[in-house]
Amino acid sequence: MPCTILLLVQPDERLGKRTYFRFQSIEDLVDRVCAIYEGLLQRKYPGMPVIHYDIAELFDFMDELKDIVCLVQQEGASEYVPRNTQWIKEQIFVKLNTLKKEQAKKDREYSEEDA
């Protein structure tokens, strides 16, 4: 469903570090939250060509932020609905679980072609 999402992020106590991002889909929101964490990992481990992490580490990162919330406006609505960190985590879980299932299906199809 089309919507407008504002992601509000405050990494620490410094008010000057607050920022926001605007998205047109939940998928874009999830991608950005993952990209924020991946950017942190790349700065933390600059010599590593590939960085792996699991969803628990991503959620721990989100919990360490001072604040990360969303305002969601559904198409045709005039108001924004606030969504907390837990809602963002649920959206991440749904997307990553869907990607995992899609990859498993592709893997099965690939194995069947080899058989």
Tab-separated table of C-alpha atoms in Angstrom, residues 37 44 59 64 107:
chain	number	residue	atom	x	y	z
A	37	TYR	CA	23.851	-0.202	10.514
A	44	LYS	CA	34.147	0.065	12.633
A	59	PHE	CA	18.081	-4.962	16.755
A	64	GLU	CA	21.380	1.493	21.579
A	107	ASP	CA	17.967	-22.753	-4.020
